[in-house]
Amino acid sequence: MSESSAIPLTTADGIPLKTSLRRAVRRSRIRAFLLVSPLLLFLVVAFVMPIADMLWRSVDNPEVSTQLSRTAAALEGWDGESLPGEEVFAALAEDLRVGQEARNLGLLSSRLNYEKSGMRSTINRTARGLRTLDPPYKEALIAANTTWGERDTWQILQRETSPWTLSYYLAAVDRQLSPAGDIVKVPAHLEIHVSLFWRTLWMSLVITALTLLLGYPIAFLLASLPLRYSNLLLILVLLPFWTSLLVRTTTWIAILQSQGILNDLMVALGVIADDARWQMIHNKTGTIVAMTHILLPFMILPLYSVMKTISPSYMRAARSLGGRPFLCFRRVYFPLTLPGIAAGGILVFILSIGYYITPALVGGQSGRFITNTIAYHMQTSLNWGLAAAIASILLFVVVVCYLVFNRLIGVDKVKLG
Amino acid sequence: MNVSLQREKQDDAGEATAVADACFARFIDVQKSYDGVELVVKGFNLDVRRGEFVTLLGPSGSGKTTCLMMMAGFETPTHGQILLQGEPIDDLPPHKRGIGMVFQNYALFPHMSVAENLAFPLQVRHLPKEEIKRQVARALAMVRLDDFGDRRPAQLSGGQQQRVALARALVFEPELVLMDEPLGALDKNLREEMQYEIKRIHAELGVTMIYVTHDQTEALTMSDRIAVFNDGVVQQLASPETLYEAPENAFVANFIGENNRLHGEVIESIGDRCEVRLDSGETVAARPVAAGGIGARTTLSLRPERVGIVGEGDEAAFDNRFQAEVREVIYLGDHLRTRLEVCGNDEFIIKTPNAKGFPSLRPGQTVEVGWSSRDCRALDA
């Protein structure tokens, strides 16, 4: 042992063994890399870069520092106590004049409006009226719009000269910075995101629990039936994958709506009165029912693959040792299926907290997920920074779930199919 | 709990004990079919005495494991009855039978430590904690694994897992233990070691064991009695010695030990001696065991070690003598295995000790071999 560590091993012709080995496997390494490179490239372009872009956007804050660059420079020496001096007002007037000429004040006014409502119209009106203003600008601007005479306005402007901001993340959790720089809650009527996050989490948990409850017996049946029956059953389990997600979701609308199949049937059977039809769609019930159905295969498959490997002799041994059937299940079979439960659970949970289309179609107002809010900020309000911040928080939640799962169960123990 | 109940019942019975001991476990005309078309077990009868070691021996698919599973309660007989201590147990679920069982692949619970595995049958019987601890320690000591209680089954070798499985089947003190090819997954040396281990435990505890195997050496080494299975039927039920020395039919003779076979027709039969004309023309004197009357086809069965070479001194008893040509000699250390052509059969094997005074044979050489008609059994065709 000591000899081999002292003298490096060589091959017969004197080349060090390590060099020789590296040379020998280089060709197969290169080939392996070439084989995975298309996918790698695709993942970088379509997955890694968008995520990086999203994370960057959630803290990016270029508007004030670029479009009000003179004002930003002038504000540097301001003490933040009294109103700033004439040179700051003059710089602002110049910035706004330049911006108005280039017609690109829109983003700036929107951005400042997130921080202080009313800023959009303040900036737009001031910019339009600049031509009629004469120095000294301090008095002229305050006379034109009293907002410029408020200390808060200048504190916010000074704060937002920083190229980075946390205000999107604060907004994503219903908080904001006060002009003095303290983190405070937004007014109660604007609180929306935190409750949506919680709703998304608990509804995902309910959906996960339901898929487990419904999937466990099916997976058990699949694993214990003879092969030719279990194959047929497996095809039935996979059948939904062959149907469009949209079709599956809208089918639930046809079944569950108030003039739908289920309500009609219940009325016909006399279970409910015609004027007291159940409201089962466009609310939480709709989202939970439809998503449980859609995500069920993702629970069944990991469970099945784990159960398939559990030899029936374990249960027989437990029975022969004197355990009642339920006790044998609880002490022997159930613990052995835990990796499958964990794998299916984490899969369904992570899929469902990021689900968008089904809650959007059947969730109505009360069954919406946080993803629907992200889409709203992306497409309607165009507040991409906030959308990116919410999405980043969602990504963080998923990563935490994964890490906890890996710690408790171990990802390497999971087998899918 | 169950076991102790059965014990009380036994004590109350008093004079019935002797009867119950003789028929501790009984199979009465048991038949089993899985598909309603074919019988896997065709009328199985067996009485197991208390404390006996009975082996069900047979090739795979002969129905022996099915019989064991019916005793354990995992399969239901299609017909017939199974009694345990005189009581029918057909309606008793497996967990109420109080029968210990060792499975082919041990079936140790992989998520429990060795000690937890052993504690399982005691916990389900609601024994107090200290008692469980004591019994587990005792069971571990019995299989010589005292320091392995905290290990997981996956951390043990095959032989150690086997010992744990044995200890687990015995820890709740069942009176009957079933073993389904328990040594099948072990290599040869370990298998022999475990055979003695099981035998020792059987002798120590006096527990009744029913053992299933397809390995005849294992069956001969361990058993008090062996039931040889073929095609769903018990071919012969006897002690190892009787099975080897006096097989009742050609299957048993062939399945147990090595066996030279000669085919022919009975031409004369008087008392315990008959004359058989072989297909190659020679006439052989034999002992009729399961041969028919005159004119019936028969298979002569002859153990290789009962055939001698004329000229070695013990030929006085040989009332059959034939010329043979040596085909092959295999050196096996303590003895030589020689393949000969005798009476048209070129798979004729004899065993000669590798000792002084025995002639060394070479392929191509012609010798005269002989055997006693008492050792040559005329069986069914």
PDB file of C-alpha atoms in Angstrom, chain A residues 74-302:
ATOM      1  CA  ALA A  74     -28.453  65.942  -7.723  1.00  0.00           C
ATOM      2  CA  LEU A  75     -30.311  64.022  -4.972  1.00  0.00           C
ATOM      3  CA  GLU A  76     -27.130  62.322  -3.833  1.00  0.00           C
ATOM      4  CA  GLY A  77     -26.209  65.090  -1.385  1.00  0.00           C
ATOM      5  CA  TRP A  78     -29.747  65.617  -0.103  1.00  0.00           C
ATOM      6  CA  ASP A  79     -30.195  65.173   3.671  1.00  0.00           C
ATOM      7  CA  GLY A  80     -33.773  63.860   3.337  1.00  0.00           C
ATOM      8  CA  GLU A  81     -35.082  66.240   6.020  1.00  0.00           C
ATOM      9  CA  SER A  82     -36.283  69.440   4.298  1.00  0.00           C
ATOM     10  CA  LEU A  83     -37.263  69.797   0.645  1.00  0.00           C
ATOM     11  CA  PRO A  84     -34.300  69.562  -1.715  1.00  0.00           C
ATOM     12  CA  GLY A  85     -32.824  72.720  -3.228  1.00  0.00           C
ATOM     13  CA  GLU A  86     -33.350  74.461  -6.554  1.00  0.00           C
ATOM     14  CA  GLU A  87     -30.653  72.458  -8.355  1.00  0.00           C
ATOM     15  CA  VAL A  88     -32.607  69.208  -7.809  1.00  0.00           C
ATOM     16  CA  PHE A  89     -35.813  70.724  -9.146  1.00  0.00           C
ATOM     17  CA  ALA A  90     -33.925  72.077 -12.156  1.00  0.00           C
ATOM     18  CA  ALA A  91     -32.446  68.630 -12.819  1.00  0.00           C
ATOM     19  CA  LEU A  92     -35.914  67.062 -12.609  1.00  0.00           C
ATOM     20  CA  ALA A  93     -37.319  69.619 -15.059  1.00  0.00           C
ATOM     21  CA  GLU A  94     -34.478  68.873 -17.481  1.00  0.00           C
ATOM     22  CA  ASP A  95     -34.933  65.071 -17.117  1.00  0.00           C
ATOM     23  CA  LEU A  96     -38.650  65.337 -17.716  1.00  0.00           C
ATOM     24  CA  ARG A  97     -38.147  67.611 -20.706  1.00  0.00           C
ATOM     25  CA  VAL A  98     -35.716  65.146 -22.287  1.00  0.00           C
ATOM     26  CA  GLY A  99     -38.026  62.246 -21.482  1.00  0.00           C
ATOM     27  CA  GLN A 100     -41.047  64.041 -22.896  1.00  0.00           C
ATOM     28  CA  GLU A 101     -39.224  64.764 -26.123  1.00  0.00           C
ATOM     29  CA  ALA A 102     -38.174  61.090 -26.422  1.00  0.00           C
ATOM     30  CA  ARG A 103     -41.725  60.051 -25.359  1.00  0.00           C
ATOM     31  CA  ASN A 104     -40.489  57.378 -22.997  1.00  0.00           C
ATOM     32  CA  LEU A 105     -41.797  58.525 -19.636  1.00  0.00           C
ATOM     33  CA  GLY A 106     -44.469  55.758 -19.520  1.00  0.00           C
ATOM     34  CA  LEU A 107     -42.379  53.120 -17.777  1.00  0.00           C
ATOM     35  CA  LEU A 108     -41.025  55.628 -15.298  1.00  0.00           C
ATOM     36  CA  SER A 109     -44.458  56.954 -14.383  1.00  0.00           C
ATOM     37  CA  SER A 110     -45.834  53.388 -13.970  1.00  0.00           C
ATOM     38  CA  ARG A 111     -42.883  52.392 -11.859  1.00  0.00           C
ATOM     39  CA  LEU A 112     -43.215  55.393  -9.541  1.00  0.00           C
ATOM     40  CA  ASN A 113     -46.969  54.852  -9.382  1.00  0.00           C
ATOM     41  CA  TYR A 114     -46.368  51.410  -7.738  1.00  0.00           C
ATOM     42  CA  GLU A 115     -44.541  53.247  -4.950  1.00  0.00           C
ATOM     43  CA  LYS A 116     -46.874  56.199  -4.533  1.00  0.00           C
ATOM     44  CA  SER A 117     -50.284  56.236  -6.137  1.00  0.00           C
ATOM     45  CA  GLY A 118     -50.949  59.352  -8.191  1.00  0.00           C
ATOM     46  CA  MET A 119     -47.361  59.590  -9.411  1.00  0.00           C
ATOM     47  CA  ARG A 120     -48.289  58.570 -12.928  1.00  0.00           C
ATOM     48  CA  SER A 121     -50.558  61.558 -13.501  1.00  0.00           C
ATOM     49  CA  THR A 122     -48.188  63.861 -11.590  1.00  0.00           C
ATOM     50  CA  ILE A 123     -45.309  63.034 -13.914  1.00  0.00           C
ATOM     51  CA  ASN A 124     -47.358  63.082 -17.080  1.00  0.00           C
ATOM     52  CA  ARG A 125     -49.006  66.416 -16.285  1.00  0.00           C
ATOM     53  CA  THR A 126     -45.759  68.014 -15.162  1.00  0.00           C
ATOM     54  CA  ALA A 127     -43.981  66.850 -18.309  1.00  0.00           C
ATOM     55  CA  ARG A 128     -46.730  68.206 -20.517  1.00  0.00           C
ATOM     56  CA  GLY A 129     -46.719  71.575 -18.764  1.00  0.00           C
ATOM     57  CA  LEU A 130     -42.943  72.009 -18.726  1.00  0.00           C
ATOM     58  CA  ARG A 131     -42.874  74.464 -21.673  1.00  0.00           C
ATOM     59  CA  THR A 132     -44.802  77.090 -19.809  1.00  0.00           C
ATOM     60  CA  LEU A 133     -42.556  76.861 -16.735  1.00  0.00           C
ATOM     61  CA  ASP A 134     -39.743  79.287 -16.016  1.00  0.00           C
ATOM     62  CA  PRO A 135     -36.963  79.165 -13.461  1.00  0.00           C
ATOM     63  CA  PRO A 136     -36.738  79.068 -10.576  1.00  0.00           C
ATOM     64  CA  TYR A 137     -38.110  75.595 -10.980  1.00  0.00           C
ATOM     65  CA  LYS A 138     -38.640  74.839  -7.299  1.00  0.00           C
ATOM     66  CA  GLU A 139     -41.474  77.307  -6.909  1.00  0.00           C
ATOM     67  CA  ALA A 140     -42.781  76.713 -10.438  1.00  0.00           C
ATOM     68  CA  LEU A 141     -43.029  72.897 -10.076  1.00  0.00           C
ATOM     69  CA  ILE A 142     -44.620  73.052  -6.645  1.00  0.00           C
ATOM     70  CA  ALA A 143     -47.091  75.607  -7.976  1.00  0.00           C
ATOM     71  CA  ALA A 144     -47.841  73.379 -10.973  1.00  0.00           C
ATOM     72  CA  ASN A 145     -48.321  70.210  -8.840  1.00  0.00           C
ATOM     73  CA  THR A 146     -48.337  70.131  -5.036  1.00  0.00           C
ATOM     74  CA  THR A 147     -46.926  66.584  -5.041  1.00  0.00           C
ATOM     75  CA  TRP A 148     -43.498  68.081  -5.691  1.00  0.00           C
ATOM     76  CA  GLY A 149     -43.816  70.005  -2.478  1.00  0.00           C
ATOM     77  CA  GLU A 150     -44.160  66.832  -0.411  1.00  0.00           C
ATOM     78  CA  ARG A 151     -41.070  65.428   1.266  1.00  0.00           C
ATOM     79  CA  ASP A 152     -42.361  61.809   0.713  1.00  0.00           C
ATOM     80  CA  THR A 153     -42.135  62.243  -3.063  1.00  0.00           C
ATOM     81  CA  TRP A 154     -38.463  63.099  -2.878  1.00  0.00           C
ATOM     82  CA  GLN A 155     -37.677  60.355  -0.351  1.00  0.00           C
ATOM     83  CA  ILE A 156     -39.209  57.815  -2.727  1.00  0.00           C
ATOM     84  CA  LEU A 157     -37.345  59.259  -5.709  1.00  0.00           C
ATOM     85  CA  GLN A 158     -34.071  59.126  -3.825  1.00  0.00           C
ATOM     86  CA  ARG A 159     -34.744  55.542  -2.705  1.00  0.00           C
ATOM     87  CA  GLU A 160     -35.611  54.360  -6.194  1.00  0.00           C
ATOM     88  CA  THR A 161     -32.422  55.713  -7.727  1.00  0.00           C
ATOM     89  CA  SER A 162     -30.882  52.410  -6.637  1.00  0.00           C
ATOM     90  CA  PRO A 163     -30.586  49.992  -9.597  1.00  0.00           C
ATOM     91  CA  TRP A 164     -32.007  47.163  -7.428  1.00  0.00           C
ATOM     92  CA  THR A 165     -35.247  47.013  -5.492  1.00  0.00           C
ATOM     93  CA  LEU A 166     -37.050  44.693  -3.105  1.00  0.00           C
ATOM     94  CA  SER A 167     -40.397  46.391  -3.575  1.00  0.00           C
ATOM     95  CA  TYR A 168     -41.665  43.722  -6.004  1.00  0.00           C
ATOM     96  CA  TYR A 169     -40.997  41.001  -3.421  1.00  0.00           C
ATOM     97  CA  LEU A 170     -42.603  43.151  -0.740  1.00  0.00           C
ATOM     98  CA  ALA A 171     -45.627  43.666  -2.976  1.00  0.00           C
ATOM     99  CA  ALA A 172     -45.773  39.906  -3.607  1.00  0.00           C
ATOM    100  CA  VAL A 173     -46.265  39.359   0.118  1.00  0.00           C
ATOM    101  CA  ASP A 174     -48.615  42.331   0.563  1.00  0.00           C
ATOM    102  CA  ARG A 175     -45.985  44.639   2.069  1.00  0.00           C
ATOM    103  CA  GLN A 176     -44.534  47.966   0.972  1.00  0.00           C
ATOM    104  CA  LEU A 177     -41.856  50.417   2.002  1.00  0.00           C
ATOM    105  CA  SER A 178     -43.088  53.525   3.741  1.00  0.00           C
ATOM    106  CA  PRO A 179     -41.482  56.765   2.454  1.00  0.00           C
ATOM    107  CA  ALA A 180     -39.273  56.628   5.548  1.00  0.00           C
ATOM    108  CA  GLY A 181     -38.030  53.190   4.454  1.00  0.00           C
ATOM    109  CA  ASP A 182     -39.892  50.943   6.916  1.00  0.00           C
ATOM    110  CA  ILE A 183     -41.626  47.759   5.776  1.00  0.00           C
ATOM    111  CA  VAL A 184     -45.355  48.122   6.382  1.00  0.00           C
ATOM    112  CA  LYS A 185     -48.469  46.218   5.373  1.00  0.00           C
ATOM    113  CA  VAL A 186     -50.430  47.432   2.412  1.00  0.00           C
ATOM    114  CA  PRO A 187     -53.951  48.682   3.190  1.00  0.00           C
ATOM    115  CA  ALA A 188     -56.313  45.799   4.020  1.00  0.00           C
ATOM    116  CA  HIS A 189     -58.371  46.158   0.850  1.00  0.00           C
ATOM    117  CA  LEU A 190     -55.223  45.643  -1.273  1.00  0.00           C
ATOM    118  CA  GLU A 191     -54.064  42.486   0.548  1.00  0.00           C
ATOM    119  CA  ILE A 192     -54.421  39.689  -1.974  1.00  0.00           C
ATOM    120  CA  HIS A 193     -51.208  37.743  -2.567  1.00  0.00           C
ATOM    121  CA  VAL A 194     -50.536  36.166   0.826  1.00  0.00           C
ATOM    122  CA  SER A 195     -54.018  34.726   1.094  1.00  0.00           C
ATOM    123  CA  LEU A 196     -53.677  33.439  -2.493  1.00  0.00           C
ATOM    124  CA  PHE A 197     -50.360  31.790  -1.611  1.00  0.00           C
ATOM    125  CA  TRP A 198     -51.942  30.075   1.373  1.00  0.00           C
ATOM    126  CA  ARG A 199     -54.971  29.043  -0.657  1.00  0.00           C
ATOM    127  CA  THR A 200     -52.711  27.598  -3.356  1.00  0.00           C
ATOM    128  CA  LEU A 201     -50.747  25.656  -0.750  1.00  0.00           C
ATOM    129  CA  TRP A 202     -53.689  24.212   1.152  1.00  0.00           C
ATOM    130  CA  MET A 203     -55.681  23.380  -1.953  1.00  0.00           C
ATOM    131  CA  SER A 204     -52.603  21.621  -3.358  1.00  0.00           C
ATOM    132  CA  LEU A 205     -52.360  19.673  -0.105  1.00  0.00           C
ATOM    133  CA  VAL A 206     -56.037  18.703  -0.350  1.00  0.00           C
ATOM    134  CA  ILE A 207     -55.555  17.621  -3.972  1.00  0.00           C
ATOM    135  CA  THR A 208     -52.459  15.606  -3.015  1.00  0.00           C
ATOM    136  CA  ALA A 209     -54.325  13.915  -0.162  1.00  0.00           C
ATOM    137  CA  LEU A 210     -57.276  13.109  -2.431  1.00  0.00           C
ATOM    138  CA  THR A 211     -55.087  11.626  -5.164  1.00  0.00           C
ATOM    139  CA  LEU A 212     -53.363   9.495  -2.499  1.00  0.00           C
ATOM    140  CA  LEU A 213     -56.679   8.342  -1.089  1.00  0.00           C
ATOM    141  CA  LEU A 214     -58.035   7.442  -4.527  1.00  0.00           C
ATOM    142  CA  GLY A 215     -54.755   6.232  -6.025  1.00  0.00           C
ATOM    143  CA  TYR A 216     -53.495   3.937  -3.268  1.00  0.00           C
ATOM    144  CA  PRO A 217     -56.140   1.195  -3.708  1.00  0.00           C
ATOM    145  CA  ILE A 218     -55.834   1.358  -7.497  1.00  0.00           C
ATOM    146  CA  ALA A 219     -52.060   1.060  -7.324  1.00  0.00           C
ATOM    147  CA  PHE A 220     -52.431  -1.867  -4.930  1.00  0.00           C
ATOM    148  CA  LEU A 221     -54.841  -3.570  -7.300  1.00  0.00           C
ATOM    149  CA  LEU A 222     -52.469  -2.940 -10.217  1.00  0.00           C
ATOM    150  CA  ALA A 223     -49.562  -4.428  -8.311  1.00  0.00           C
ATOM    151  CA  SER A 224     -51.395  -7.528  -7.112  1.00  0.00           C
ATOM    152  CA  LEU A 225     -53.403  -8.515 -10.196  1.00  0.00           C
ATOM    153  CA  PRO A 226     -51.979 -11.036 -12.674  1.00  0.00           C
ATOM    154  CA  LEU A 227     -49.987  -9.368 -15.422  1.00  0.00           C
ATOM    155  CA  ARG A 228     -52.548  -9.537 -18.218  1.00  0.00           C
ATOM    156  CA  TYR A 229     -55.261  -7.826 -16.126  1.00  0.00           C
ATOM    157  CA  SER A 230     -52.879  -5.312 -14.613  1.00  0.00           C
ATOM    158  CA  ASN A 231     -51.642  -4.264 -18.052  1.00  0.00           C
ATOM    159  CA  LEU A 232     -55.194  -3.496 -19.144  1.00  0.00           C
ATOM    160  CA  LEU A 233     -55.807  -1.564 -15.951  1.00  0.00           C
ATOM    161  CA  LEU A 234     -52.569   0.340 -16.419  1.00  0.00           C
ATOM    162  CA  ILE A 235     -53.705   1.409 -19.875  1.00  0.00           C
ATOM    163  CA  LEU A 236     -56.946   2.661 -18.335  1.00  0.00           C
ATOM    164  CA  VAL A 237     -54.929   4.635 -15.804  1.00  0.00           C
ATOM    165  CA  LEU A 238     -52.832   6.157 -18.573  1.00  0.00           C
ATOM    166  CA  LEU A 239     -55.800   6.797 -20.868  1.00  0.00           C
ATOM    167  CA  PRO A 240     -56.333  10.392 -19.624  1.00  0.00           C
ATOM    168  CA  PHE A 241     -52.830  11.253 -20.860  1.00  0.00           C
ATOM    169  CA  TRP A 242     -54.014  10.606 -24.392  1.00  0.00           C
ATOM    170  CA  THR A 243     -56.753  13.194 -24.070  1.00  0.00           C
ATOM    171  CA  SER A 244     -56.108  16.919 -24.208  1.00  0.00           C
ATOM    172  CA  LEU A 245     -55.853  18.591 -20.831  1.00  0.00           C
ATOM    173  CA  LEU A 246     -58.287  21.213 -22.042  1.00  0.00           C
ATOM    174  CA  VAL A 247     -60.833  18.580 -22.998  1.00  0.00           C
ATOM    175  CA  ARG A 248     -60.549  16.870 -19.640  1.00  0.00           C
ATOM    176  CA  THR A 249     -60.992  20.158 -17.812  1.00  0.00           C
ATOM    177  CA  THR A 250     -63.941  21.371 -19.849  1.00  0.00           C
ATOM    178  CA  THR A 251     -65.616  17.974 -19.477  1.00  0.00           C
ATOM    179  CA  TRP A 252     -65.797  18.681 -15.784  1.00  0.00           C
ATOM    180  CA  ILE A 253     -67.630  21.906 -16.589  1.00  0.00           C
ATOM    181  CA  ALA A 254     -70.207  19.884 -18.525  1.00  0.00           C
ATOM    182  CA  ILE A 255     -70.566  17.460 -15.620  1.00  0.00           C
ATOM    183  CA  LEU A 256     -70.524  19.828 -12.671  1.00  0.00           C
ATOM    184  CA  GLN A 257     -72.197  23.065 -13.837  1.00  0.00           C
ATOM    185  CA  SER A 258     -75.574  23.952 -12.405  1.00  0.00           C
ATOM    186  CA  GLN A 259     -77.378  22.799 -15.568  1.00  0.00           C
ATOM    187  CA  GLY A 260     -74.894  19.968 -15.921  1.00  0.00           C
ATOM    188  CA  ILE A 261     -75.172  16.189 -15.904  1.00  0.00           C
ATOM    189  CA  LEU A 262     -74.689  15.645 -12.168  1.00  0.00           C
ATOM    190  CA  ASN A 263     -77.146  18.332 -11.078  1.00  0.00           C
ATOM    191  CA  ASP A 264     -79.725  17.151 -13.628  1.00  0.00           C
ATOM    192  CA  LEU A 265     -79.357  13.623 -12.349  1.00  0.00           C
ATOM    193  CA  MET A 266     -79.720  14.690  -8.731  1.00  0.00           C
ATOM    194  CA  VAL A 267     -82.821  16.729  -9.532  1.00  0.00           C
ATOM    195  CA  ALA A 268     -84.283  13.849 -11.517  1.00  0.00           C
ATOM    196  CA  LEU A 269     -83.650  11.476  -8.613  1.00  0.00           C
ATOM    197  CA  GLY A 270     -85.245  13.960  -6.236  1.00  0.00           C
ATOM    198  CA  VAL A 271     -82.125  14.312  -4.107  1.00  0.00           C
ATOM    199  CA  ILE A 272     -82.125  18.085  -4.506  1.00  0.00           C
ATOM    200  CA  ALA A 273     -84.789  20.583  -5.495  1.00  0.00           C
ATOM    201  CA  ASP A 274     -84.620  22.189  -8.937  1.00  0.00           C
ATOM    202  CA  ASP A 275     -84.082  25.626  -7.435  1.00  0.00           C
ATOM    203  CA  ALA A 276     -81.364  24.437  -5.062  1.00  0.00           C
ATOM    204  CA  ARG A 277     -78.873  23.036  -7.532  1.00  0.00           C
ATOM    205  CA  TRP A 278     -75.344  22.524  -6.246  1.00  0.00           C
ATOM    206  CA  GLN A 279     -72.734  25.069  -7.215  1.00  0.00           C
ATOM    207  CA  MET A 280     -69.797  22.760  -7.982  1.00  0.00           C
ATOM    208  CA  ILE A 281     -67.912  24.566 -10.682  1.00  0.00           C
ATOM    209  CA  HIS A 282     -66.195  27.964 -10.873  1.00  0.00           C
ATOM    210  CA  ASN A 283     -65.288  27.671  -7.209  1.00  0.00           C
ATOM    211  CA  LYS A 284     -62.892  25.693  -4.971  1.00  0.00           C
ATOM    212  CA  THR A 285     -64.854  22.456  -5.464  1.00  0.00           C
ATOM    213  CA  GLY A 286     -64.436  22.680  -9.220  1.00  0.00           C
ATOM    214  CA  THR A 287     -60.701  23.233  -8.988  1.00  0.00           C
ATOM    215  CA  ILE A 288     -60.203  20.411  -6.490  1.00  0.00           C
ATOM    216  CA  VAL A 289     -62.328  17.884  -8.405  1.00  0.00           C
ATOM    217  CA  ALA A 290     -60.828  18.620 -11.810  1.00  0.00           C
ATOM    218  CA  MET A 291     -57.231  18.754 -10.611  1.00  0.00           C
ATOM    219  CA  THR A 292     -57.559  15.591  -8.532  1.00  0.00           C
ATOM    220  CA  HIS A 293     -58.737  13.828 -11.666  1.00  0.00           C
ATOM    221  CA  ILE A 294     -55.985  15.253 -13.847  1.00  0.00           C
ATOM    222  CA  LEU A 295     -53.132  14.596 -11.411  1.00  0.00           C
ATOM    223  CA  LEU A 296     -54.271  11.135 -10.289  1.00  0.00           C
ATOM    224  CA  PRO A 297     -51.958   9.202 -12.685  1.00  0.00           C
ATOM    225  CA  PHE A 298     -48.947  11.048 -11.242  1.00  0.00           C
ATOM    226  CA  MET A 299     -49.796   9.530  -7.871  1.00  0.00           C
ATOM    227  CA  ILE A 300     -50.697   6.055  -9.114  1.00  0.00           C
ATOM    228  CA  LEU A 301     -47.570   5.423 -11.185  1.00  0.00           C
ATOM    229  CA  PRO A 302     -44.922   5.956  -8.471  1.00  0.00           C
TER     230      PRO A 302
END
